[in-house]
C-alpha positions as a printed NumPy array, in Angstrom:
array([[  0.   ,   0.   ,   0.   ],
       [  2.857,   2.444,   1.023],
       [  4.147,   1.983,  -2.332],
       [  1.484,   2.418,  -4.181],
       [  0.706,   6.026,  -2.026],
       [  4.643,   6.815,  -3.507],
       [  3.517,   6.099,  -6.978],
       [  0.549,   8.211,  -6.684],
       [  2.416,  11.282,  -5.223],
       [  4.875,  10.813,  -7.413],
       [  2.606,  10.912, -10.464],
       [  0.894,  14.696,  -8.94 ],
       [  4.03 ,  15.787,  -8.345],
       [  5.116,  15.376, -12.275],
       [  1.822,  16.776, -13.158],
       [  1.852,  19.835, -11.13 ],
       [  5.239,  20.165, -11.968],
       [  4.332,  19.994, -15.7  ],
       [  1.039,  22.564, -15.21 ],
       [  3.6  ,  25.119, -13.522],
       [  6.256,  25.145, -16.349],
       [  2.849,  24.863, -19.015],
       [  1.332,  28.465, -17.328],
       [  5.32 ,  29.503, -17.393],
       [  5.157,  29.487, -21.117],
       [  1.503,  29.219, -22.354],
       [ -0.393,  31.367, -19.717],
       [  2.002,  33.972, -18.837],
       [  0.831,  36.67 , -16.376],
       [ -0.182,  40.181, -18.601],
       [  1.192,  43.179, -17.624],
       [ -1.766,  46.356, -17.63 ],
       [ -1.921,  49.187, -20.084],
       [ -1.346,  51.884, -17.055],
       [  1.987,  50.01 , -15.774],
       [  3.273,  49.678, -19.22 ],
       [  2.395,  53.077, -20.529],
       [  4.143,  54.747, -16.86 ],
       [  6.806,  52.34 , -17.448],
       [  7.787,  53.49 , -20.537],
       [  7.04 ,  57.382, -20.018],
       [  9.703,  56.642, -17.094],
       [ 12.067,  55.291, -19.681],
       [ 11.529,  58.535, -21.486],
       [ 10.874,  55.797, -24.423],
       [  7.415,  57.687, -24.848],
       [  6.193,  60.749, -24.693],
       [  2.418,  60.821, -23.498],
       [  1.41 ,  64.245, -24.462],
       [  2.677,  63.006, -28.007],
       [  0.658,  59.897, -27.925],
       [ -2.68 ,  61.543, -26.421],
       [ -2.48 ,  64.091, -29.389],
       [ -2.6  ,  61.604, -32.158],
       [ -6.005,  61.017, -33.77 ],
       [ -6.558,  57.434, -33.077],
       [ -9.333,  54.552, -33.864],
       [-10.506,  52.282, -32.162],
       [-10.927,  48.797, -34.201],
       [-12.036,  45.456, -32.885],
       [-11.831,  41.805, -35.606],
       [-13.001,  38.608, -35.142],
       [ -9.955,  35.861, -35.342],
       [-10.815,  32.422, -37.107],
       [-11.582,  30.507, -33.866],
       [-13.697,  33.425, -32.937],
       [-11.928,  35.846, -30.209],
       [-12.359,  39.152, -30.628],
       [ -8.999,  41.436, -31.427],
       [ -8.594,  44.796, -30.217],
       [ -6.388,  47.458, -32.282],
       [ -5.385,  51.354, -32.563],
       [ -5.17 ,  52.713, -36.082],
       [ -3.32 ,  55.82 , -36.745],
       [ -4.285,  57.272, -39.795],
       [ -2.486,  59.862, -41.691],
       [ -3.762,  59.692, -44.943],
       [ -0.956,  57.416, -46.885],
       [ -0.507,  54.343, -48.781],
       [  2.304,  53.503, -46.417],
       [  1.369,  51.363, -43.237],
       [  3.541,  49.888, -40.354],
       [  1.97 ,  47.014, -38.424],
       [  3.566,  46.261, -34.503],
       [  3.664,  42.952, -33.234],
       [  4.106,  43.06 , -29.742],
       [  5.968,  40.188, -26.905],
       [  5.046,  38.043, -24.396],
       [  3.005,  39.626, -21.176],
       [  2.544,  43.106, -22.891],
       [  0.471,  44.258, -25.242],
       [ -0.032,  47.445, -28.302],
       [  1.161,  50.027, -25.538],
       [  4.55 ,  48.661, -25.346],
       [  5.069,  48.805, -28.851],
       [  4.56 ,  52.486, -28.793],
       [  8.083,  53.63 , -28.116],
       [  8.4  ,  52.321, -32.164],
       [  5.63 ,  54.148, -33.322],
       [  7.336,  57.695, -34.115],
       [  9.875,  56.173, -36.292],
       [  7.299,  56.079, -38.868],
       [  4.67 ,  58.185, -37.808],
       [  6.906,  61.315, -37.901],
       [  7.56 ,  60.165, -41.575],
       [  3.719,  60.254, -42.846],
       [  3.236,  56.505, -42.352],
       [  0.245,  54.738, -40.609],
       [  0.169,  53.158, -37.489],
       [ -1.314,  50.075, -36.716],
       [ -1.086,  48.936, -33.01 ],
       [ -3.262,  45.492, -31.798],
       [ -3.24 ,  43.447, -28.661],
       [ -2.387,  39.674, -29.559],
       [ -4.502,  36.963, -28.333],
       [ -5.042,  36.947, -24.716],
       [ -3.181,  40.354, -23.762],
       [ -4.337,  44.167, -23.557],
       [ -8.256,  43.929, -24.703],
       [ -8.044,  41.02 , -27.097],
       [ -9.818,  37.867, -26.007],
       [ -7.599,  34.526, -25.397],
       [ -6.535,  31.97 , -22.993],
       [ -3.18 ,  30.773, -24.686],
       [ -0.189,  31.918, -25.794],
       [  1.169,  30.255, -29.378],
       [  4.312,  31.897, -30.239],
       [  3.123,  32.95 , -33.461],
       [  1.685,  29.36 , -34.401],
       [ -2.027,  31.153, -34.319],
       [ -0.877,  34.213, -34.091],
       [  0.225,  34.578, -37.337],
       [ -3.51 ,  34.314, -38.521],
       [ -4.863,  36.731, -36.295],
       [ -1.939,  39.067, -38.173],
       [ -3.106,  38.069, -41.661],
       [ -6.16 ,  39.901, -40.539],
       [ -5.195,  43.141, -39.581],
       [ -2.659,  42.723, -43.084],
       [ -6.034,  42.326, -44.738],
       [ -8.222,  44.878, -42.509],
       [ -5.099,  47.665, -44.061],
       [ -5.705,  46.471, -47.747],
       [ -9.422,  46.79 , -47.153],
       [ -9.414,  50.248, -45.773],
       [ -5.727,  51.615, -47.877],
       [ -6.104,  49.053, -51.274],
       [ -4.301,  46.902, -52.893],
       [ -1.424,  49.072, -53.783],
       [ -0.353,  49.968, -49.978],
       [  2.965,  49.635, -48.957],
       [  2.889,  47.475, -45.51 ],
       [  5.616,  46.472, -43.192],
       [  5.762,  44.457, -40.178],
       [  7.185,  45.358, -36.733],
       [  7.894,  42.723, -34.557],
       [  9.344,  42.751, -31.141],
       [ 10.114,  39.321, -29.043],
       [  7.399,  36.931, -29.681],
       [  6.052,  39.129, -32.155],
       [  8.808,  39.353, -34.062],
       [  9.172,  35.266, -34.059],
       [  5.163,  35.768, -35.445],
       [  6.113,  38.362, -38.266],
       [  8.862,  36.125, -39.307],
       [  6.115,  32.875, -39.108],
       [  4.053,  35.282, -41.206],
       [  6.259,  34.91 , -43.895],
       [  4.422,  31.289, -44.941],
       [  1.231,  33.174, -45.659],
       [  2.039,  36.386, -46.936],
       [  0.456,  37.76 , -50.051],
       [  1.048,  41.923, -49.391],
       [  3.677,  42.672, -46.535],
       [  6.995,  44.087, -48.52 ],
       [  9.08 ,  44.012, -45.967],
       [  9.861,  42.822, -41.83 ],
       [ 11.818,  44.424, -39.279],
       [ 12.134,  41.345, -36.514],
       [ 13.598,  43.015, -33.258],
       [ 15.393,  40.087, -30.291],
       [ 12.878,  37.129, -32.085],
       [ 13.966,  33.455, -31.948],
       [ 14.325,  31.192, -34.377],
       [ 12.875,  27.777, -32.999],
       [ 10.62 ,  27.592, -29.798],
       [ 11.921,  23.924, -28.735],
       [ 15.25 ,  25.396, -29.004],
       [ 15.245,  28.522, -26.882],
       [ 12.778,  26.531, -24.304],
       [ 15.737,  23.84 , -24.254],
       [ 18.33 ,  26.605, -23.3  ],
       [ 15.862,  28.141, -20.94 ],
       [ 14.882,  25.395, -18.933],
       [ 18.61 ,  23.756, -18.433],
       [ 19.643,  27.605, -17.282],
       [ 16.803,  28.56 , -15.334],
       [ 15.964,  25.744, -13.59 ],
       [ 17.923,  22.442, -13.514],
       [ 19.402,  19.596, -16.588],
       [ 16.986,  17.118, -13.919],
       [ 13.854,  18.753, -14.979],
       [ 14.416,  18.737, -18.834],
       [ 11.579,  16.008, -19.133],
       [  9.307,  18.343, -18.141],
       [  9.88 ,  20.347, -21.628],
       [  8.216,  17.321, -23.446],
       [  5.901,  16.483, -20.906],
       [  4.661,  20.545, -20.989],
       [  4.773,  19.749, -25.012],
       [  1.777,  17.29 , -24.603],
       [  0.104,  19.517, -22.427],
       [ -0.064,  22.28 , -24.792],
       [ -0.927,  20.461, -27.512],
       [ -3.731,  19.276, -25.315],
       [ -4.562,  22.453, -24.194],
       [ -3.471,  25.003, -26.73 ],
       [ -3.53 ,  22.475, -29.607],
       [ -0.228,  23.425, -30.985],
       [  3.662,  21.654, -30.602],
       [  6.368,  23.878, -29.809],
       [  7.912,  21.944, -32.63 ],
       [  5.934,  23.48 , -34.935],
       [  7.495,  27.147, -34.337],
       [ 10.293,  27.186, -36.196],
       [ 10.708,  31.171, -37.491],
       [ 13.939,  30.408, -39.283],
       [ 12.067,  28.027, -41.346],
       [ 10.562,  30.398, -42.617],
       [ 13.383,  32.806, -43.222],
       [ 15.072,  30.097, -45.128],
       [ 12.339,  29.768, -47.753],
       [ 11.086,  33.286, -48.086],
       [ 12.291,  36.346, -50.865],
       [ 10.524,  39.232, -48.554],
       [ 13.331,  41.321, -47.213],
       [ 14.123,  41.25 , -43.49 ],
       [ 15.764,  43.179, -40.798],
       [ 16.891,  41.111, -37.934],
       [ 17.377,  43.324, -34.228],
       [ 19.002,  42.236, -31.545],
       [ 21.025,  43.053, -28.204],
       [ 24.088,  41.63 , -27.228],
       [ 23.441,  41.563, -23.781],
       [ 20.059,  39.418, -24.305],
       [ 19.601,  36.751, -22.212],
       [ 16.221,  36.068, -22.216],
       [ 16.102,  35.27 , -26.149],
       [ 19.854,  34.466, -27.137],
       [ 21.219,  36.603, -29.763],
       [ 22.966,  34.521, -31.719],
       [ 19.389,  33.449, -33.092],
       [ 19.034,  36.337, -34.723],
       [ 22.417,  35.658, -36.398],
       [ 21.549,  32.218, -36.988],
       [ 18.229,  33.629, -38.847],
       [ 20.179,  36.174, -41.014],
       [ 22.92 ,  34.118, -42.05 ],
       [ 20.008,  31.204, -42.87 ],
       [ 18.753,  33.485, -45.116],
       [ 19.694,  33.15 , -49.223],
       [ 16.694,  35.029, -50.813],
       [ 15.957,  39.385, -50.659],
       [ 17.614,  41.977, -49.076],
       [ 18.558,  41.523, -45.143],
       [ 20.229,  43.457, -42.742],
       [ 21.88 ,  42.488, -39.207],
       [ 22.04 ,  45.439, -35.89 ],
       [ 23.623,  44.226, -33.41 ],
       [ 22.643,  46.805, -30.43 ],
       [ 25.886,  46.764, -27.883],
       [ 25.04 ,  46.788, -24.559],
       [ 21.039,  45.965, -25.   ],
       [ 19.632,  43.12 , -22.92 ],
       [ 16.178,  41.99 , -24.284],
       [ 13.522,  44.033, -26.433],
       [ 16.022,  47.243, -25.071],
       [ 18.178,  47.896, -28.723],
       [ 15.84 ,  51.18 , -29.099],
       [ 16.83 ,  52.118, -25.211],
       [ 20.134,  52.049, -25.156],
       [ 20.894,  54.037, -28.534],
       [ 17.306,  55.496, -29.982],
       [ 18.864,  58.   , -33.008],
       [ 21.319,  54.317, -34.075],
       [ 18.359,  52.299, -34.074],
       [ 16.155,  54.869, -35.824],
       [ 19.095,  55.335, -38.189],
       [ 19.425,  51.71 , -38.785],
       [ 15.98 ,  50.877, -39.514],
       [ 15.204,  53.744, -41.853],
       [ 18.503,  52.965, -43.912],
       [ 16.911,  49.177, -44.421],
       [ 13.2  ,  50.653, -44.881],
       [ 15.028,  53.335, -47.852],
       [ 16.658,  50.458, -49.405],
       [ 13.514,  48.232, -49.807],
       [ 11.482,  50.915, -51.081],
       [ 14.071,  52.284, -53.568],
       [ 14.28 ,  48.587, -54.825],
       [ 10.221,  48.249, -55.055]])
């Protein structure tokens, strides 16, 4: 009998084991529009005056499996558009410290909460496996409302960049991506990540999570694989990323650009950055940087 009452608490402890590091990647605590917005007014990443000023709307979609999908559209009356992707835990606020870049330039803003953060509806996190379709929407919602002829690029910071570079599969308008600290395989930055963070004796719980959240979420991290998509795509790219980024290794960014044989690409390496932090730590380079890629796609067509 004693045995058998091991077994059993051996078996929970495995499982609730396996539910925490599941809600670790898949269910992810969100951050609140007020904290984020002070945060980054703190920063001095954004100015708030600046932001309330601009005439914004408010637009809500419908995503395939039916959640609604909050964005902000900025509209200054051009054929040019700029889509942001936010990370993990955030939402469109944090993106803002991007948005003036292009704004500043006559461009359009397009700002939307992924699935499950900010004001969109959602109970998982997919790492751009469904969130790539919920972007082929507000791609779609621009050609709807700017035509056919619109000039659109993608923004993507963390896990949205990893979606903008997933995007890639299905794209039929988006001319070019700007993918800022993205990884290039989910199974392998969860690998790194769970031998660092916790302990080599708890690797099984990477595959047992996997089953989980394919039961759950209905997805594989297998199946997120960004630099597959590099590899096999013409659209131009410009990969971001900090050298002090420990939270999504930098070298996948390099392993993304140099995996790429097709279109123009570009590599900024931000010194000093830790994650999603390139713009902090030198704002006029990385402006610089991404306008000389943005000029070069355009003049090119």
């Amino acid at each position: 009998m004693i045995y058998i009452s091991i077994i059993v608490l051996v078996i929970l402890g495995i499982y609730f084991l396996t539910a925490y590091y599941f809600n670790q990647i898949i269910t992810r605590k969100v951050a609140d529009e007020e904290s984020m917005l002070e945060d980054q007014v703190n920063r001095k990443l954004v100015d708030k005056e600046y932001y309330d000023n601009l005439h914004k709307e408010e637009v809500t979609l419908t995503s395939h499996d039916g959640l609604k999908l909050r964005g902000i559209f900025i509209d200054k009356g051009s054929k040019n558009t700029i889509i942001f992707c936010h990370g993990i835990t955030v939402g469109l606020i944090w993106s803002l410290k991007y948005i003036k870049i292009f704004e500043k330039r006559g461009w359009n803003i397009l700002l939307y909460d992924h699935r499950r953060h900010g004001q969109s509806q959602g109970k998982y996190s997919t790492y751009g496996y469904l969130e790539k379709k919920d972007l082929d929407l507000w791609v779609n919602w621009v050609i709807d409302k700017k035509g056919k002829d619109s000039i659109i690029g993608l923004h993507g910071e963390s896990m949205g960049a990893a979606t903008t570079l997933q995007y890639l599969e299905i794209n039929k308008y988006v001319k070019f991506i700007i993918a800022d600290c993205a990884f290039s395989d989910l199974t392998e930055l969860l690998s790194r990540k769970i031998k660092e963070d916790y302990n080599i004796i708890l690797y099984p719980l990477l595959h047992l999570s996997n089953l989980l959240t394919k039961i759950k979420a209905k997805f594989y991290y297998q199946w997120v694989k960004p630099i597959e998509s590099v590899k096999k795509s013409t659209i131009p790219v410009m990969f971001i990323h900090g050298n002090k980024d420990y939270f999504v290794p930098w070298d996948m960014s390099i392993s993304m650009y140099n995996a790429k044989s097709k279109g123009i690409k570009r590599l900024y390496i931000a010194e000093g950055a830790a994650h999603a932090r390139a713009i902090e730590v030198d704002k006029e380079r990385y402006e610089k940087e991404v306008m000389l890629f943005v000029e070069e796609v355009l003049k090119k067509g």
